[in-house]
PDB file of C-alpha atoms in Angstrom:
ATOM      1  CA  UNK A   1     -12.096   0.669 -12.294  1.00  0.00           C
ATOM      2  CA  UNK A   2      -9.226  -1.702 -13.348  1.00  0.00           C
ATOM      3  CA  UNK A   3     -10.217  -5.293 -13.093  1.00  0.00           C
ATOM      4  CA  UNK A   4      -8.314  -7.394 -10.757  1.00  0.00           C
ATOM      5  CA  UNK A   5      -8.660 -10.676  -9.032  1.00  0.00           C
ATOM      6  CA  UNK A   6     -11.042 -11.319  -5.993  1.00  0.00           C
ATOM      7  CA  UNK A   7      -8.944 -11.358  -2.746  1.00  0.00           C
ATOM      8  CA  UNK A   8     -11.523 -14.237  -1.542  1.00  0.00           C
ATOM      9  CA  UNK A   9     -10.520 -16.596  -4.581  1.00  0.00           C
ATOM     10  CA  UNK A  10      -6.906 -16.025  -3.836  1.00  0.00           C
ATOM     11  CA  UNK A  11      -7.401 -16.615   0.033  1.00  0.00           C
ATOM     12  CA  UNK A  12      -9.303 -20.055  -1.130  1.00  0.00           C
ATOM     13  CA  UNK A  13      -6.542 -21.042  -3.324  1.00  0.00           C
ATOM     14  CA  UNK A  14      -3.913 -20.275  -0.381  1.00  0.00           C
ATOM     15  CA  UNK A  15      -6.095 -22.336   1.828  1.00  0.00           C
ATOM     16  CA  UNK A  16      -6.051 -25.193  -0.547  1.00  0.00           C
ATOM     17  CA  UNK A  17      -2.579 -25.300  -0.968  1.00  0.00           C
ATOM     18  CA  UNK A  18      -2.041 -25.173   2.826  1.00  0.00           C
ATOM     19  CA  UNK A  19      -4.334 -27.864   3.530  1.00  0.00           C
ATOM     20  CA  UNK A  20      -2.728 -30.248   0.914  1.00  0.00           C
ATOM     21  CA  UNK A  21       0.839 -29.630   2.015  1.00  0.00           C
ATOM     22  CA  UNK A  22      -0.349 -30.044   5.621  1.00  0.00           C
ATOM     23  CA  UNK A  23      -1.801 -33.660   4.759  1.00  0.00           C
ATOM     24  CA  UNK A  24       1.363 -34.339   2.754  1.00  0.00           C
ATOM     25  CA  UNK A  25       3.476 -33.784   5.944  1.00  0.00           C
ATOM     26  CA  UNK A  26       1.329 -35.904   8.019  1.00  0.00           C
ATOM     27  CA  UNK A  27       2.083 -38.817   5.847  1.00  0.00           C
ATOM     28  CA  UNK A  28       5.688 -38.270   5.878  1.00  0.00           C
ATOM     29  CA  UNK A  29       5.932 -37.590   9.600  1.00  0.00           C
ATOM     30  CA  UNK A  30       7.006 -41.285  10.292  1.00  0.00           C
ATOM     31  CA  UNK A  31      10.025 -40.800   8.251  1.00  0.00           C
ATOM     32  CA  UNK A  32      10.967 -37.554   9.849  1.00  0.00           C
ATOM     33  CA  UNK A  33      14.155 -38.153  11.933  1.00  0.00           C
ATOM     34  CA  UNK A  34      14.162 -34.654  13.611  1.00  0.00           C
ATOM     35  CA  UNK A  35      11.017 -34.633  16.191  1.00  0.00           C
ATOM     36  CA  UNK A  36      11.293 -30.877  16.361  1.00  0.00           C
ATOM     37  CA  UNK A  37      10.751 -30.200  12.638  1.00  0.00           C
ATOM     38  CA  UNK A  38       7.799 -32.468  12.771  1.00  0.00           C
ATOM     39  CA  UNK A  39       6.161 -30.736  15.942  1.00  0.00           C
ATOM     40  CA  UNK A  40       6.771 -27.323  14.297  1.00  0.00           C
ATOM     41  CA  UNK A  41       5.180 -28.268  11.309  1.00  0.00           C
ATOM     42  CA  UNK A  42       1.629 -29.204  12.838  1.00  0.00           C
ATOM     43  CA  UNK A  43       0.832 -25.357  13.543  1.00  0.00           C
ATOM     44  CA  UNK A  44       1.155 -24.307   9.892  1.00  0.00           C
ATOM     45  CA  UNK A  45      -0.181 -20.791   9.343  1.00  0.00           C
ATOM     46  CA  UNK A  46      -3.387 -20.733   7.162  1.00  0.00           C
ATOM     47  CA  UNK A  47      -4.530 -17.247   7.862  1.00  0.00           C
ATOM     48  CA  UNK A  48      -3.656 -14.358   5.806  1.00  0.00           C
ATOM     49  CA  UNK A  49      -4.165 -10.245   6.216  1.00  0.00           C
ATOM     50  CA  UNK A  50      -6.572  -8.759   4.245  1.00  0.00           C
ATOM     51  CA  UNK A  51      -3.786  -6.508   2.938  1.00  0.00           C
ATOM     52  CA  UNK A  52      -1.584  -9.410   2.196  1.00  0.00           C
ATOM     53  CA  UNK A  53      -4.359 -10.861  -0.365  1.00  0.00           C
ATOM     54  CA  UNK A  54      -4.758  -7.420  -1.802  1.00  0.00           C
ATOM     55  CA  UNK A  55      -0.872  -7.030  -2.587  1.00  0.00           C
ATOM     56  CA  UNK A  56      -1.223 -10.731  -3.732  1.00  0.00           C
ATOM     57  CA  UNK A  57      -4.008  -9.663  -6.118  1.00  0.00           C
ATOM     58  CA  UNK A  58      -1.851  -7.057  -7.415  1.00  0.00           C
ATOM     59  CA  UNK A  59       0.978  -9.411  -7.957  1.00  0.00           C
ATOM     60  CA  UNK A  60      -0.928 -11.764  -9.934  1.00  0.00           C
ATOM     61  CA  UNK A  61      -2.689  -8.887 -11.983  1.00  0.00           C
ATOM     62  CA  UNK A  62       0.897  -7.466 -12.660  1.00  0.00           C
ATOM     63  CA  UNK A  63       1.966 -11.300 -13.980  1.00  0.00           C
ATOM     64  CA  UNK A  64      -0.913 -11.410 -16.222  1.00  0.00           C
ATOM     65  CA  UNK A  65      -0.549  -7.774 -17.412  1.00  0.00           C
ATOM     66  CA  UNK A  66       3.013  -8.313 -18.123  1.00  0.00           C
ATOM     67  CA  UNK A  67       2.502 -11.384 -19.928  1.00  0.00           C
ATOM     68  CA  UNK A  68      -0.070  -9.716 -22.125  1.00  0.00           C
ATOM     69  CA  UNK A  69       1.956  -6.526 -22.597  1.00  0.00           C
ATOM     70  CA  UNK A  70       5.243  -8.371 -23.548  1.00  0.00           C
ATOM     71  CA  UNK A  71       3.253 -10.576 -25.923  1.00  0.00           C
ATOM     72  CA  UNK A  72       1.457  -7.382 -27.574  1.00  0.00           C
ATOM     73  CA  UNK A  73       5.043  -5.983 -28.314  1.00  0.00           C
ATOM     74  CA  UNK A  74       5.877  -9.210 -30.130  1.00  0.00           C
ATOM     75  CA  UNK A  75       2.709  -9.488 -31.924  1.00  0.00           C
ATOM     76  CA  UNK A  76       2.673  -5.806 -33.033  1.00  0.00           C
ATOM     77  CA  UNK A  77       6.538  -6.023 -34.274  1.00  0.00           C
ATOM     78  CA  UNK A  78       5.217  -8.732 -36.429  1.00  0.00           C
ATOM     79  CA  UNK A  79       2.585  -6.791 -37.530  1.00  0.00           C
ATOM     80  CA  UNK A  80      -0.331  -8.865 -36.337  1.00  0.00           C
ATOM     81  CA  UNK A  81      -3.468  -7.544 -34.745  1.00  0.00           C
ATOM     82  CA  UNK A  82      -4.236 -10.581 -32.911  1.00  0.00           C
ATOM     83  CA  UNK A  83      -2.137 -12.111 -29.960  1.00  0.00           C
ATOM     84  CA  UNK A  84      -1.184 -15.780 -31.047  1.00  0.00           C
ATOM     85  CA  UNK A  85       0.446 -18.469 -29.200  1.00  0.00           C
ATOM     86  CA  UNK A  86       3.872 -18.280 -31.070  1.00  0.00           C
ATOM     87  CA  UNK A  87       4.010 -14.730 -29.877  1.00  0.00           C
ATOM     88  CA  UNK A  88       3.679 -15.810 -26.209  1.00  0.00           C
ATOM     89  CA  UNK A  89       6.086 -18.530 -26.657  1.00  0.00           C
ATOM     90  CA  UNK A  90       8.915 -16.093 -27.476  1.00  0.00           C
ATOM     91  CA  UNK A  91       8.324 -14.113 -24.084  1.00  0.00           C
ATOM     92  CA  UNK A  92       7.722 -16.945 -21.935  1.00  0.00           C
ATOM     93  CA  UNK A  93      11.388 -17.804 -20.648  1.00  0.00           C
ATOM     94  CA  UNK A  94      12.003 -14.224 -19.719  1.00  0.00           C
ATOM     95  CA  UNK A  95       8.575 -13.801 -18.017  1.00  0.00           C
ATOM     96  CA  UNK A  96       8.867 -16.876 -15.842  1.00  0.00           C
ATOM     97  CA  UNK A  97      12.406 -15.766 -14.920  1.00  0.00           C
ATOM     98  CA  UNK A  98      11.279 -12.349 -13.866  1.00  0.00           C
ATOM     99  CA  UNK A  99       8.619 -13.426 -11.613  1.00  0.00           C
TER     100      UNK A  99
ATOM    101  CA  UNK B   1      -0.253 -25.182 -26.998  1.00  0.00           C
ATOM    102  CA  UNK B   2      -2.877 -25.896 -24.373  1.00  0.00           C
ATOM    103  CA  UNK B   3      -5.952 -26.658 -26.333  1.00  0.00           C
ATOM    104  CA  UNK B   4      -8.071 -29.646 -25.913  1.00  0.00           C
ATOM    105  CA  UNK B   5      -9.217 -30.607 -22.063  1.00  0.00           C
ATOM    106  CA  UNK B   6      -8.086 -34.156 -22.263  1.00  0.00           C
ATOM    107  CA  UNK B   7      -4.518 -33.686 -22.946  1.00  0.00           C
ATOM    108  CA  UNK B   8      -4.238 -30.694 -20.750  1.00  0.00           C
ATOM    109  CA  UNK B   9      -5.372 -32.658 -17.832  1.00  0.00           C
ATOM    110  CA  UNK B  10      -2.808 -35.431 -18.566  1.00  0.00           C
ATOM    111  CA  UNK B  11      -0.055 -33.197 -19.663  1.00  0.00           C
ATOM    112  CA  UNK B  12       0.424 -30.838 -16.749  1.00  0.00           C
ATOM    113  CA  UNK B  13      -0.595 -33.753 -14.420  1.00  0.00           C
ATOM    114  CA  UNK B  14       2.883 -33.830 -12.731  1.00  0.00           C
ATOM    115  CA  UNK B  15       2.885 -30.116 -12.065  1.00  0.00           C
ATOM    116  CA  UNK B  16      -0.494 -30.051 -10.202  1.00  0.00           C
ATOM    117  CA  UNK B  17       0.507 -33.041  -7.923  1.00  0.00           C
ATOM    118  CA  UNK B  18       0.211 -30.680  -4.934  1.00  0.00           C
ATOM    119  CA  UNK B  19      -3.549 -30.601  -5.300  1.00  0.00           C
ATOM    120  CA  UNK B  20      -4.596 -33.483  -7.334  1.00  0.00           C
ATOM    121  CA  UNK B  21      -4.421 -36.973  -6.238  1.00  0.00           C
ATOM    122  CA  UNK B  22      -5.121 -35.901  -2.463  1.00  0.00           C
ATOM    123  CA  UNK B  23      -8.727 -36.910  -2.317  1.00  0.00           C
ATOM    124  CA  UNK B  24     -11.759 -36.406  -4.859  1.00  0.00           C
ATOM    125  CA  UNK B  25     -13.183 -33.420  -2.765  1.00  0.00           C
ATOM    126  CA  UNK B  26     -10.011 -31.597  -2.827  1.00  0.00           C
ATOM    127  CA  UNK B  27      -9.749 -32.133  -6.511  1.00  0.00           C
ATOM    128  CA  UNK B  28     -13.320 -30.861  -6.844  1.00  0.00           C
ATOM    129  CA  UNK B  29     -12.743 -27.817  -5.163  1.00  0.00           C
ATOM    130  CA  UNK B  30      -9.456 -27.410  -6.743  1.00  0.00           C
ATOM    131  CA  UNK B  31     -11.210 -27.402 -10.382  1.00  0.00           C
ATOM    132  CA  UNK B  32     -13.732 -24.972  -9.131  1.00  0.00           C
ATOM    133  CA  UNK B  33     -11.117 -22.744  -8.084  1.00  0.00           C
ATOM    134  CA  UNK B  34      -9.310 -23.082 -11.163  1.00  0.00           C
ATOM    135  CA  UNK B  35     -12.234 -22.105 -13.229  1.00  0.00           C
ATOM    136  CA  UNK B  36     -13.102 -19.243 -11.181  1.00  0.00           C
ATOM    137  CA  UNK B  37      -9.356 -18.393 -11.594  1.00  0.00           C
ATOM    138  CA  UNK B  38      -9.616 -18.530 -15.297  1.00  0.00           C
ATOM    139  CA  UNK B  39     -12.545 -16.342 -15.650  1.00  0.00           C
ATOM    140  CA  UNK B  40     -10.619 -13.781 -13.712  1.00  0.00           C
ATOM    141  CA  UNK B  41      -7.718 -14.034 -15.832  1.00  0.00           C
ATOM    142  CA  UNK B  42      -9.742 -13.811 -19.137  1.00  0.00           C
ATOM    143  CA  UNK B  43     -11.265 -10.417 -17.949  1.00  0.00           C
ATOM    144  CA  UNK B  44      -7.779  -9.055 -17.070  1.00  0.00           C
ATOM    145  CA  UNK B  45      -6.380 -10.321 -20.161  1.00  0.00           C
ATOM    146  CA  UNK B  46      -8.965  -8.906 -22.529  1.00  0.00           C
ATOM    147  CA  UNK B  47      -9.020  -5.489 -20.891  1.00  0.00           C
ATOM    148  CA  UNK B  48      -5.129  -5.404 -21.092  1.00  0.00           C
ATOM    149  CA  UNK B  49      -5.225  -6.322 -24.744  1.00  0.00           C
ATOM    150  CA  UNK B  50      -7.873  -3.743 -25.180  1.00  0.00           C
ATOM    151  CA  UNK B  51      -5.454  -0.949 -23.972  1.00  0.00           C
ATOM    152  CA  UNK B  52      -3.006  -1.701 -26.789  1.00  0.00           C
ATOM    153  CA  UNK B  53      -5.823  -2.234 -29.306  1.00  0.00           C
ATOM    154  CA  UNK B  54      -5.133  -5.863 -29.794  1.00  0.00           C
ATOM    155  CA  UNK B  55      -7.064  -9.083 -29.598  1.00  0.00           C
ATOM    156  CA  UNK B  56      -5.953 -12.071 -27.578  1.00  0.00           C
ATOM    157  CA  UNK B  57      -6.538 -15.600 -28.944  1.00  0.00           C
ATOM    158  CA  UNK B  58      -8.194 -17.960 -26.648  1.00  0.00           C
ATOM    159  CA  UNK B  59      -5.244 -20.624 -26.093  1.00  0.00           C
ATOM    160  CA  UNK B  60      -3.114 -17.752 -25.168  1.00  0.00           C
ATOM    161  CA  UNK B  61      -5.419 -16.799 -22.352  1.00  0.00           C
ATOM    162  CA  UNK B  62      -5.939 -20.232 -21.380  1.00  0.00           C
ATOM    163  CA  UNK B  63      -2.039 -20.760 -21.314  1.00  0.00           C
ATOM    164  CA  UNK B  64      -1.513 -17.511 -19.089  1.00  0.00           C
ATOM    165  CA  UNK B  65      -4.301 -18.518 -16.692  1.00  0.00           C
ATOM    166  CA  UNK B  66      -2.685 -21.997 -16.141  1.00  0.00           C
ATOM    167  CA  UNK B  67       0.603 -20.567 -15.585  1.00  0.00           C
ATOM    168  CA  UNK B  68      -0.815 -17.776 -13.116  1.00  0.00           C
ATOM    169  CA  UNK B  69      -2.586 -20.531 -11.257  1.00  0.00           C
ATOM    170  CA  UNK B  70       0.821 -22.738 -10.784  1.00  0.00           C
ATOM    171  CA  UNK B  71       2.378 -19.342  -9.842  1.00  0.00           C
ATOM    172  CA  UNK B  72      -0.359 -18.718  -7.213  1.00  0.00           C
ATOM    173  CA  UNK B  73       0.324 -22.209  -5.744  1.00  0.00           C
ATOM    174  CA  UNK B  74       3.942 -21.543  -5.467  1.00  0.00           C
ATOM    175  CA  UNK B  75       3.157 -18.250  -4.019  1.00  0.00           C
ATOM    176  CA  UNK B  76       1.005 -19.605  -1.468  1.00  0.00           C
ATOM    177  CA  UNK B  77       3.679 -22.314  -0.472  1.00  0.00           C
ATOM    178  CA  UNK B  78       6.556 -19.319  -0.468  1.00  0.00           C
ATOM    179  CA  UNK B  79       4.448 -17.026   1.699  1.00  0.00           C
ATOM    180  CA  UNK B  80       3.409 -19.714   4.160  1.00  0.00           C
ATOM    181  CA  UNK B  81       7.071 -20.708   4.580  1.00  0.00           C
ATOM    182  CA  UNK B  82       7.980 -16.881   5.073  1.00  0.00           C
ATOM    183  CA  UNK B  83       5.395 -16.382   7.707  1.00  0.00           C
ATOM    184  CA  UNK B  84       6.467 -19.740   9.375  1.00  0.00           C
ATOM    185  CA  UNK B  85      10.259 -18.596   9.528  1.00  0.00           C
ATOM    186  CA  UNK B  86       9.044 -15.359  11.074  1.00  0.00           C
ATOM    187  CA  UNK B  87       7.498 -17.178  13.718  1.00  0.00           C
ATOM    188  CA  UNK B  88       4.009 -15.805  12.709  1.00  0.00           C
ATOM    189  CA  UNK B  89       0.678 -17.769  12.450  1.00  0.00           C
ATOM    190  CA  UNK B  90      -0.725 -15.427   9.709  1.00  0.00           C
ATOM    191  CA  UNK B  91       0.656 -14.360   6.386  1.00  0.00           C
ATOM    192  CA  UNK B  92       1.452 -10.499   6.207  1.00  0.00           C
ATOM    193  CA  UNK B  93       2.087  -7.889   3.512  1.00  0.00           C
ATOM    194  CA  UNK B  94       5.879  -8.118   3.883  1.00  0.00           C
ATOM    195  CA  UNK B  95       5.909 -11.930   3.236  1.00  0.00           C
ATOM    196  CA  UNK B  96       4.096 -11.254  -0.269  1.00  0.00           C
ATOM    197  CA  UNK B  97       6.634  -8.401  -1.058  1.00  0.00           C
ATOM    198  CA  UNK B  98       9.548 -10.649  -0.095  1.00  0.00           C
ATOM    199  CA  UNK B  99       8.429 -13.547  -2.276  1.00  0.00           C
ATOM    200  CA  UNK B 100       9.205 -10.965  -5.236  1.00  0.00           C
ATOM    201  CA  UNK B 101      12.707 -10.376  -4.111  1.00  0.00           C
ATOM    202  CA  UNK B 102      14.466 -11.634  -7.085  1.00  0.00           C
ATOM    203  CA  UNK B 103      13.026  -8.686  -9.186  1.00  0.00           C
ATOM    204  CA  UNK B 104      13.657  -5.407  -7.744  1.00  0.00           C
ATOM    205  CA  UNK B 105      11.319  -3.459  -9.876  1.00  0.00           C
ATOM    206  CA  UNK B 106       8.557  -5.707  -9.004  1.00  0.00           C
ATOM    207  CA  UNK B 107       9.350  -5.705  -5.371  1.00  0.00           C
ATOM    208  CA  UNK B 108       9.368  -1.708  -5.395  1.00  0.00           C
ATOM    209  CA  UNK B 109       5.927  -1.728  -7.262  1.00  0.00           C
ATOM    210  CA  UNK B 110       4.324  -3.886  -4.672  1.00  0.00           C
ATOM    211  CA  UNK B 111       6.012  -1.918  -1.950  1.00  0.00           C
ATOM    212  CA  UNK B 112       4.455   1.259  -3.387  1.00  0.00           C
ATOM    213  CA  UNK B 113       1.248  -0.542  -3.613  1.00  0.00           C
ATOM    214  CA  UNK B 114       1.291  -1.649  -0.084  1.00  0.00           C
ATOM    215  CA  UNK B 115       2.123   1.745   1.116  1.00  0.00           C
ATOM    216  CA  UNK B 116      -0.958   3.213  -0.639  1.00  0.00           C
ATOM    217  CA  UNK B 117      -3.048   0.716   0.929  1.00  0.00           C
ATOM    218  CA  UNK B 118      -1.771   1.475   4.205  1.00  0.00           C
ATOM    219  CA  UNK B 119      -2.358   5.081   3.663  1.00  0.00           C
ATOM    220  CA  UNK B 120      -5.838   4.491   2.701  1.00  0.00           C
ATOM    221  CA  UNK B 121      -6.343   2.409   5.607  1.00  0.00           C
ATOM    222  CA  UNK B 122      -5.302   4.980   8.074  1.00  0.00           C
ATOM    223  CA  UNK B 123      -7.395   7.639   6.096  1.00  0.00           C
ATOM    224  CA  UNK B 124     -10.611   5.594   6.597  1.00  0.00           C
ATOM    225  CA  UNK B 125      -9.525   4.756  10.240  1.00  0.00           C
ATOM    226  CA  UNK B 126      -8.987   8.504  11.044  1.00  0.00           C
ATOM    227  CA  UNK B 127     -12.388   9.402   9.275  1.00  0.00           C
ATOM    228  CA  UNK B 128     -14.157   6.938  11.526  1.00  0.00           C
ATOM    229  CA  UNK B 129     -12.694   8.388  14.523  1.00  0.00           C
ATOM    230  CA  UNK B 130     -13.236  12.017  13.740  1.00  0.00           C
ATOM    231  CA  UNK B 131     -16.980  11.427  12.709  1.00  0.00           C
ATOM    232  CA  UNK B 132     -17.356   9.153  15.878  1.00  0.00           C
ATOM    233  CA  UNK B 133     -15.837  12.146  18.041  1.00  0.00           C
ATOM    234  CA  UNK B 134     -18.352  14.516  16.111  1.00  0.00           C
ATOM    235  CA  UNK B 135     -21.187  12.382  17.170  1.00  0.00           C
ATOM    236  CA  UNK B 136     -20.061  12.434  20.870  1.00  0.00           C
ATOM    237  CA  UNK B 137     -19.772  15.989  20.916  1.00  0.00           C
ATOM    238  CA  UNK B 138     -23.377  16.546  19.506  1.00  0.00           C
ATOM    239  CA  UNK B 139     -24.919  14.290  21.827  1.00  0.00           C
ATOM    240  CA  UNK B 140     -23.172  15.977  24.762  1.00  0.00           C
ATOM    241  CA  UNK B 141     -24.503  19.556  23.304  1.00  0.00           C
TER     242      UNK B 141
END
């Protein structure tokens, strides 16, 4: 079986991010000019379907796998047998643009 | 690169502003999640490196873990916005696939993965229905 992320872990991170941004919006509500926007922001979705979490896990697994694979190619081209930070540096810009 | 713990915390403080500085409790939860996340990344990275018969240096894995965590935070924000934009209260698969829209290959990979998932779900559902129908028959007989 291929190792991947735990959907519950991803779910927990999602909830944490949602609650933090909800707190921030409450603080800035007084500055909001549009009342409509402030009202709709209160009902923030914090639930996620199980399938959505699985696909998110797959997406993150692809991110890590792609990073390792690209770095390994550089390392092999240099003739090293261990992946070093200098190899990672070279692939980072393109990796971050691709994801 | 990302090495000592002290510099790492201050160095990427501006990026973690979403999670840090809210309240100490949330900070603690964030740290705990980050650690669990890093463990998963370590296991995935080492198994991937094994596939190509290479070893990974620890700073590399730590860096990838931090990047992946920031990516997850961004993904959470994006996906929430998409679901909210579609007047939905819960995040669905299509929101996650949409977040990868900038890279067609990636989006297609995710789409096939989601279709496989749906297929498996339908299979298990129909199996349950079939087995429950069988049970009904046996009871009647």
